[in-house]
Coordinates of C-alpha atoms and ligand atoms in Angstrom, one line a residue:
M1 CA 11.8 90.6 -52.7
K2 CA 10.9 88.4 -50.0
L3 CA 9.1 85.2 -51.0
D4 CA 6.2 83.9 -49.0
R5 CA 6.2 80.3 -48.2
K6 CA 2.4 80.1 -48.1
E7 CA 2.2 81.6 -51.6
I8 CA 4.7 79.0 -52.9
I9 CA 2.8 76.3 -51.4
E10 CA -0.5 77.5 -52.8
A11 CA 1.2 77.6 -56.3
L12 CA 2.3 74.2 -55.9
E13 CA -1.3 73.1 -55.1
S14 CA -2.1 73.9 -58.9
I15 CA 0.0 71.0 -60.0
T16 CA -1.9 67.6 -60.2
V17 CA -0.3 64.3 -59.8
P18 CA -0.9 62.1 -62.7
G19 CA -3.1 59.1 -62.0
E20 CA -3.6 60.2 -58.4
G21 CA -6.3 62.9 -58.8
K22 CA -4.6 64.8 -56.0
N23 CA -2.4 67.8 -56.1
M24 CA 1.4 67.7 -55.5
V25 CA 0.9 69.0 -51.8
E26 CA -2.0 66.9 -50.9
S27 CA -0.5 63.7 -52.2
G28 CA 2.6 64.2 -49.9
A29 CA 5.1 64.5 -52.7
V30 CA 6.0 68.0 -51.6
Q31 CA 8.0 67.3 -48.4
N32 CA 9.4 70.7 -47.5
V33 CA 9.4 74.3 -48.9
M34 CA 12.1 76.8 -47.6
T35 CA 12.4 80.3 -48.7
F36 CA 15.4 82.8 -48.5
G37 CA 14.7 86.1 -49.9
D38 CA 14.0 85.6 -53.5
E39 CA 15.4 82.0 -53.3
V40 CA 13.0 78.9 -52.8
V41 CA 14.1 75.3 -52.0
V42 CA 11.5 72.7 -52.9
D43 CA 12.0 69.0 -51.4
L44 CA 10.2 66.5 -53.5
V45 CA 9.6 62.8 -53.3
I46 CA 8.5 61.0 -56.5
G47 CA 7.5 57.5 -57.2
N48 CA 8.7 57.3 -61.0
P49 CA 12.5 56.8 -61.1
S50 CA 12.6 57.8 -65.0
L51 CA 14.8 60.9 -65.8
Q52 CA 12.0 62.2 -67.7
A53 CA 9.5 62.2 -64.7
K54 CA 12.0 64.1 -62.7
K55 CA 12.5 66.7 -65.3
K56 CA 8.8 67.1 -65.9
A57 CA 8.3 67.7 -62.1
E58 CA 11.0 70.1 -62.0
V59 CA 9.8 72.1 -64.9
E60 CA 6.2 72.2 -63.7
I61 CA 7.4 73.5 -60.3
M62 CA 9.3 76.2 -61.7
K63 CA 6.7 77.2 -64.2
V64 CA 3.9 77.6 -61.4
I65 CA 6.2 79.7 -59.0
H66 CA 7.4 81.8 -61.8
D67 CA 3.8 82.4 -63.2
K68 CA 2.0 82.7 -60.0
V69 CA 4.4 84.0 -57.3
Y70 CA 7.5 85.9 -58.7
E71 CA 8.9 85.5 -62.1
K72 CA 12.5 86.0 -61.1
A73 CA 12.3 83.6 -58.1
K74 CA 15.4 81.5 -58.0
I75 CA 14.3 77.9 -57.6
K76 CA 16.0 74.8 -56.5
V77 CA 14.2 71.5 -56.6
N78 CA 15.6 68.7 -54.7
I79 CA 14.1 65.4 -55.9
K80 CA 14.1 62.0 -54.1
V81 CA 12.9 58.8 -55.8
E82 CA 11.0 56.6 -53.4
T83 CA 9.4 53.6 -55.5
P84 CA 6.0 53.0 -54.1
E85 CA 5.3 49.6 -52.6
K86 CA 4.2 47.4 -55.5
P87 CA 0.4 46.4 -55.0
E88 CA -0.1 43.1 -53.1
I89 CA -0.5 41.1 -56.2
K90 CA 2.7 42.2 -57.8
G91 CA 4.6 41.1 -54.7
K92 CA 3.5 37.5 -55.3
S93 CA 6.7 35.9 -55.7
I94 CA 7.3 33.2 -58.2
P95 CA 9.7 30.6 -56.8
G96 CA 12.5 30.1 -59.0
I97 CA 11.9 32.9 -61.7
K98 CA 14.5 35.6 -61.1
N99 CA 13.7 38.1 -64.0
I100 CA 10.5 38.6 -65.9
V101 CA 11.2 40.7 -68.9
A102 CA 8.3 42.0 -71.2
V103 CA 9.0 42.5 -74.9
A104 CA 6.5 45.1 -76.2
S105 CA 5.8 47.6 -79.0
G106 CA 3.1 50.1 -79.6
K107 CA 2.7 49.1 -83.3
G108 CA 2.0 45.5 -84.4
G109 CA 4.1 43.5 -86.6
V110 CA 7.4 45.3 -85.9
G111 CA 9.2 42.0 -84.8
K112 CA 8.3 41.6 -81.1
S113 CA 8.1 37.9 -81.3
T114 CA 11.1 37.5 -83.7
I115 CA 13.3 39.7 -81.3
T116 CA 11.9 37.7 -78.2
A117 CA 12.7 34.3 -79.7
N118 CA 16.2 35.4 -80.8
I119 CA 17.1 36.9 -77.4
A120 CA 15.7 33.7 -75.7
A121 CA 17.8 31.5 -78.0
T122 CA 20.9 33.6 -77.3
L123 CA 20.3 33.7 -73.7
A124 CA 20.2 29.9 -73.8
K125 CA 23.4 29.7 -75.9
M126 CA 25.0 31.9 -73.3
G127 CA 24.2 29.4 -70.6
F128 CA 21.3 31.1 -68.9
K129 CA 18.2 29.3 -68.0
V130 CA 15.5 30.9 -70.1
G131 CA 11.7 30.7 -70.6
V132 CA 9.4 32.4 -73.2
L133 CA 5.8 33.0 -72.4
D134 CA 4.0 34.0 -75.5
A135 CA 1.2 36.3 -74.3
D136 CA -0.1 37.3 -77.7
I137 CA -3.7 36.1 -77.3
Y138 CA -4.4 37.6 -80.9
G139 CA -1.7 35.9 -82.8
P140 CA 0.5 33.5 -80.7
S141 CA 3.8 33.0 -82.6
A142 CA 6.2 31.3 -80.1
P143 CA 4.9 27.7 -81.1
I144 CA 5.8 28.3 -84.9
M145 CA 9.0 30.3 -84.1
F146 CA 10.3 27.4 -81.9
D147 CA 9.0 24.7 -84.1
V148 CA 6.8 23.1 -81.4
A149 CA 3.2 24.0 -82.7
D150 CA 2.3 20.2 -82.8
Q151 CA 3.0 19.7 -79.1
K152 CA 1.0 20.1 -76.2
P153 CA 2.2 20.7 -72.7
L154 CA 1.6 17.9 -70.3
A155 CA 0.6 18.0 -66.8
V156 CA 3.2 17.1 -64.1
D157 CA 2.8 16.5 -60.4
I158 CA 4.8 18.7 -58.3
D159 CA 4.5 18.5 -54.4
G160 CA 1.0 17.0 -54.9
K161 CA -0.1 19.7 -57.1
S162 CA -0.7 19.3 -61.0
K163 CA 1.3 21.9 -62.9
M164 CA 1.8 22.5 -66.8
K165 CA 5.2 21.6 -68.0
P166 CA 6.6 24.0 -70.7
I167 CA 7.5 22.6 -73.9
E168 CA 11.4 23.0 -74.5
N169 CA 13.4 23.4 -77.8
Y170 CA 16.8 24.9 -78.0
G171 CA 17.3 25.0 -74.4
V172 CA 14.3 27.4 -74.1
K173 CA 11.2 26.5 -72.2
I174 CA 8.1 27.7 -73.9
L175 CA 4.4 28.1 -73.0
S176 CA 1.9 30.0 -75.3
I177 CA -1.8 30.7 -75.3
G178 CA -1.5 29.2 -78.7
F179 CA -1.1 25.7 -77.1
F180 CA -4.6 26.2 -75.7
T181 CA -6.4 27.9 -78.4
Q182 CA -7.5 26.3 -81.9
P183 CA -5.4 27.6 -84.9
N184 CA -7.4 30.2 -87.0
Q185 CA -9.9 31.0 -84.0
A186 CA -10.0 34.6 -83.2
V187 CA -9.6 34.7 -79.4
I188 CA -11.6 37.6 -78.2
W189 CA -10.6 38.1 -74.7
R190 CA -10.7 41.2 -72.4
G191 CA -7.8 42.1 -70.4
P192 CA -8.7 40.5 -67.1
M193 CA -9.2 37.2 -68.7
A194 CA -5.8 37.3 -70.5
A195 CA -4.0 38.3 -67.3
K196 CA -5.7 35.4 -65.6
A197 CA -4.8 32.9 -68.3
L198 CA -1.2 34.3 -68.0
N199 CA -1.1 34.2 -64.4
Q200 CA -2.0 30.4 -64.6
M201 CA 0.9 29.9 -67.1
I202 CA 3.3 31.6 -64.8
F203 CA 2.1 30.4 -61.2
D204 CA 0.6 27.0 -62.3
A205 CA 3.4 25.9 -64.6
A206 CA 6.6 24.1 -63.7
W207 CA 9.1 26.3 -65.0
G208 CA 11.7 25.3 -62.6
E209 CA 14.7 27.6 -62.2
L210 CA 14.7 30.5 -64.5
D211 CA 17.2 33.4 -64.9
F212 CA 14.9 35.1 -67.5
L213 CA 11.3 34.6 -68.3
L214 CA 10.5 36.6 -71.6
L215 CA 7.0 37.8 -72.0
D216 CA 6.1 38.4 -75.7
L217 CA 3.2 40.8 -75.5
P218 CA 0.5 41.5 -77.9
P219 CA 0.8 44.6 -79.9
G220 CA -0.6 47.9 -78.6
T221 CA -1.1 49.8 -75.2
G222 CA -4.5 48.6 -74.4
D223 CA -6.4 47.2 -71.3
I224 CA -4.9 43.8 -71.9
H225 CA -1.4 45.3 -71.3
L226 CA -2.6 47.2 -68.3
S227 CA -4.0 43.9 -66.7
I228 CA -0.8 41.9 -67.4
M229 CA 1.4 44.7 -66.2
Q230 CA -0.5 45.1 -63.0
S231 CA -0.8 41.5 -62.2
L232 CA 2.7 40.2 -62.7
P233 CA 5.9 41.3 -61.1
I234 CA 7.7 42.5 -64.2
T235 CA 11.6 43.2 -63.9
G236 CA 11.7 45.6 -66.9
A237 CA 10.5 46.0 -70.5
V238 CA 12.2 45.9 -73.8
V239 CA 10.4 48.0 -76.6
V240 CA 10.8 47.1 -80.2
S241 CA 10.3 49.6 -82.9
T242 CA 11.3 49.9 -86.6
P243 CA 12.7 53.2 -87.5
Q244 CA 9.6 54.8 -89.6
N245 CA 7.6 57.5 -87.8
V246 CA 4.4 55.5 -87.5
A247 CA 6.2 52.9 -85.5
L248 CA 8.2 55.4 -83.4
A249 CA 5.1 57.2 -82.5
D250 CA 3.7 53.9 -81.1
A251 CA 6.8 53.1 -79.6
R252 CA 6.7 56.3 -77.7
K253 CA 3.2 55.4 -76.4
G254 CA 4.6 52.0 -75.3
V255 CA 7.4 53.5 -73.3
A256 CA 4.8 56.0 -71.6
M257 CA 2.7 53.1 -70.8
F258 CA 5.4 51.3 -68.7
Q259 CA 6.5 54.4 -67.2
Q260 CA 3.0 55.7 -66.0
E261 CA 2.6 55.8 -62.2
S262 CA 0.0 53.0 -61.8
I263 CA 2.3 50.6 -63.9
N264 CA 5.9 51.8 -63.1
V265 CA 7.9 49.0 -64.9
P266 CA 11.4 50.1 -65.5
V267 CA 12.0 50.5 -69.4
L268 CA 15.3 48.5 -70.0
G269 CA 15.7 50.1 -73.5
I270 CA 14.5 50.2 -77.1
V271 CA 15.5 47.7 -80.0
E272 CA 15.6 48.9 -83.4
N273 CA 14.4 46.2 -85.6
M274 CA 14.7 46.4 -89.5
A275 CA 17.0 49.1 -88.9
Y276 CA 18.3 48.5 -92.5
F277 CA 17.9 46.0 -95.3
T278 CA 21.0 44.0 -96.2
P279 CA 20.9 41.6 -99.2
E280 CA 22.5 38.3 -98.0
E281 CA 24.8 38.1 -101.0
L282 CA 25.9 41.9 -100.5
P283 CA 26.5 41.9 -96.6
D284 CA 28.1 45.3 -96.7
N285 CA 25.4 47.1 -98.5
K286 CA 22.8 48.6 -96.2
Y287 CA 19.7 50.3 -97.4
Y288 CA 17.8 52.4 -95.0
I289 CA 14.3 51.8 -96.2
F290 CA 12.3 52.7 -93.2
G291 CA 14.7 55.7 -92.5
K292 CA 17.9 55.9 -90.5
E293 CA 18.3 55.5 -86.8
G294 CA 14.9 56.4 -85.9
A295 CA 14.6 54.3 -82.8
K296 CA 18.0 55.3 -81.8
N297 CA 17.0 58.9 -81.7
L298 CA 14.0 58.0 -79.8
S299 CA 15.7 56.5 -77.1
E300 CA 18.0 59.5 -76.7
D301 CA 14.8 61.7 -76.7
L302 CA 13.2 59.5 -74.1
Q303 CA 16.5 59.1 -72.1
V304 CA 16.0 55.3 -72.2
P305 CA 18.9 52.9 -73.2
F306 CA 19.4 52.1 -76.9
L307 CA 19.8 48.2 -76.8
G308 CA 20.8 47.7 -80.5
E309 CA 19.9 47.2 -83.9
I310 CA 18.8 44.4 -85.9
P311 CA 18.9 44.4 -89.8
L312 CA 15.9 43.4 -92.1
V313 CA 17.4 40.1 -93.7
Q314 CA 15.5 37.4 -95.5
S315 CA 16.9 34.7 -93.4
I316 CA 15.4 36.2 -90.1
R317 CA 12.0 35.8 -91.7
E318 CA 13.0 32.3 -93.1
A319 CA 14.2 31.1 -89.7
G320 CA 11.1 32.3 -88.0
D321 CA 8.8 30.4 -90.4
V322 CA 11.0 27.4 -90.2
G323 CA 11.1 27.5 -86.5
R324 CA 14.7 27.7 -85.7
P325 CA 15.7 31.3 -84.6
A326 CA 18.3 33.0 -86.8
A327 CA 20.5 33.8 -83.9
L328 CA 21.5 30.1 -83.5
Q329 CA 23.3 30.1 -87.0
E330 CA 26.9 30.0 -86.1
N331 CA 29.3 33.0 -86.5
T332 CA 27.1 35.0 -88.8
P333 CA 27.0 38.9 -88.6
L334 CA 23.4 38.3 -87.6
A335 CA 24.2 36.1 -84.7
D336 CA 26.7 38.8 -83.5
A337 CA 24.1 41.4 -83.6
F338 CA 21.8 39.3 -81.6
D339 CA 24.7 38.5 -79.2
Q340 CA 25.4 42.2 -78.7
L341 CA 21.6 43.0 -78.3
T342 CA 21.2 40.2 -75.6
K343 CA 24.3 41.2 -73.8
N344 CA 22.9 44.9 -73.6
V345 CA 19.5 43.5 -72.2
V346 CA 21.4 41.5 -69.6
Q347 CA 23.5 44.5 -68.7
E348 CA 20.4 46.7 -68.2
V349 CA 18.7 43.9 -66.1
V350 CA 21.7 43.9 -63.9
S351 CA 22.0 47.6 -63.5
R352 CA 18.2 47.9 -62.9
N353 CA 18.4 45.4 -60.3
Q354 CA 21.3 47.2 -58.5
S355 CA 19.5 50.6 -58.6
L356 CA 15.8 49.8 -58.0
P357 CA 14.0 47.8 -55.5
P358 CA 13.5 44.3 -56.7
T359 CA 10.1 43.2 -57.9
E360 CA 11.4 39.7 -57.0
A361 CA 14.4 38.1 -55.2
I362 CA 16.8 38.7 -58.1
A363 CA 20.1 36.9 -58.2
I364 CA 21.7 38.0 -61.3
T365 CA 24.1 40.8 -60.3
T366 CA 27.1 40.3 -62.5
M367 CA 27.7 39.7 -66.1
A368 CA 29.4 36.6 -65.3
G369 CA 26.9 34.5 -67.3
C370 CA 27.8 36.2 -70.4
S371 CA 31.3 35.2 -70.3
A372 CA 30.0 31.6 -70.5
V373 CA 29.0 32.3 -74.2
K374 CA 29.5 29.1 -76.0
K375 CA 30.5 29.7 -79.5
Ligands
ATP1 N1 14.7 41.7 -88.8 C1 13.9 41.2 -89.6 N2 14.2 40.8 -90.8 C2 13.3 40.0 -91.7 N3 12.0 39.8 -91.3 C3 11.8 40.0 -90.0 C4 12.6 40.7 -89.2 N4 11.9 41.1 -88.0 C5 10.6 40.4 -88.1 N5 10.6 39.7 -89.4 C6 9.3 39.3 -90.0 O1 8.3 40.1 -89.9 C7 7.1 39.3 -89.5 C8 6.6 40.0 -88.1 O2 7.3 39.7 -87.3 P1 6.9 39.3 -85.7 O3 5.8 38.3 -85.8 O4 8.1 38.9 -84.8 O5 6.4 40.7 -85.3 P2 5.4 41.2 -83.9 O6 5.8 42.5 -83.6 O7 5.6 39.9 -82.9 O8 3.9 41.0 -84.6 P3 2.7 41.1 -83.9 O9 2.4 42.5 -83.4 O10 1.6 40.6 -84.7 O11 2.8 40.2 -82.7 C9 7.5 37.9 -89.3 O12 7.2 37.3 -90.5 C10 9.0 37.9 -89.2 O13 9.7 36.7 -89.6
MG2 MG1 4.2 38.6 -82.2

């Protein structure tokens, strides 16, 4: 059997590239096709660095060649990842902010804001310069979780320009849409408006030097998310899920949202929140009330890192309500869990920055900061 190169190319033309409305050949993804008897080698360039995207492209190519040309063809697909240039607005640099980490979930109420507040407090404890931008226009939480709800950011003059000065507590700088909206007032905004407000809170704010700016996103995967994602240079995303199936299905959508080609934000990993219930007085007892290791299994399935698990404990909720993140308690198993989670996030940011082109000038390239943990 001698394979015909033209037939192979025609078969590849039946594969459409998601989001581009072009087929794989038209889009320029197929760089070269070579045939040797019953063997075919396809050189492919793709923009999405995820393993999942690579696997999908490979499987599709094999399938169309087997189905349309020759079912016994021996196929080799060489895949090269070339991350596309970010759109102009994404390249806008934010002086002083090294990494923007978005914290997202598909489902609401799984603990994004709680996890964001605790990672931020832990990063500050470790010696990093950290900010939190509460982007949840439906229900801002950061002002309460950091006990700063009664404060208003002031304007400061920086190089002749008036800038918003974030509020600071526990070594964390905070800006929230909640500082500018009335409590109990439902904010009905569309994506572009939310993105504009957030842009102002990033570009027109006096954050100073930050190693990490954590972005606490609203729940869901709607147009607000698309606008935010496309208008900000986000280094990577942390997806929070609880272990039960309804939350996992939404977390899967969350991961897919970041990985889609028009967004292309690296997923740093998945956090399992409310992994099990532990009564404070019986710390060794673990009750898997929402199911066991659901988010961990999901991360394996999607081939994204598993960042850690946080138990369901009353003190986390209480700490959130009082406005002092639970991770700040000294030497508790909970503080250890948040330490481990935070180290994993830092580690993933470091390896992301080493393996992918920067969205920004990125300076953190070692774990050195973590050794500065002050206990
Ligand atoms: N591990 C935990 N243990 C106990 N309570 C928790 C835990 N995680 C979150 N909570 C509580 O659950 C509630 C919801 O958490 P949180 O507001 O962080 O979720 P969210 O995902 O940000 O919600 P939303 O989708 O509305 O933004 C809060 O009262 C919080 O204190
Ligand atoms: Mg929230």
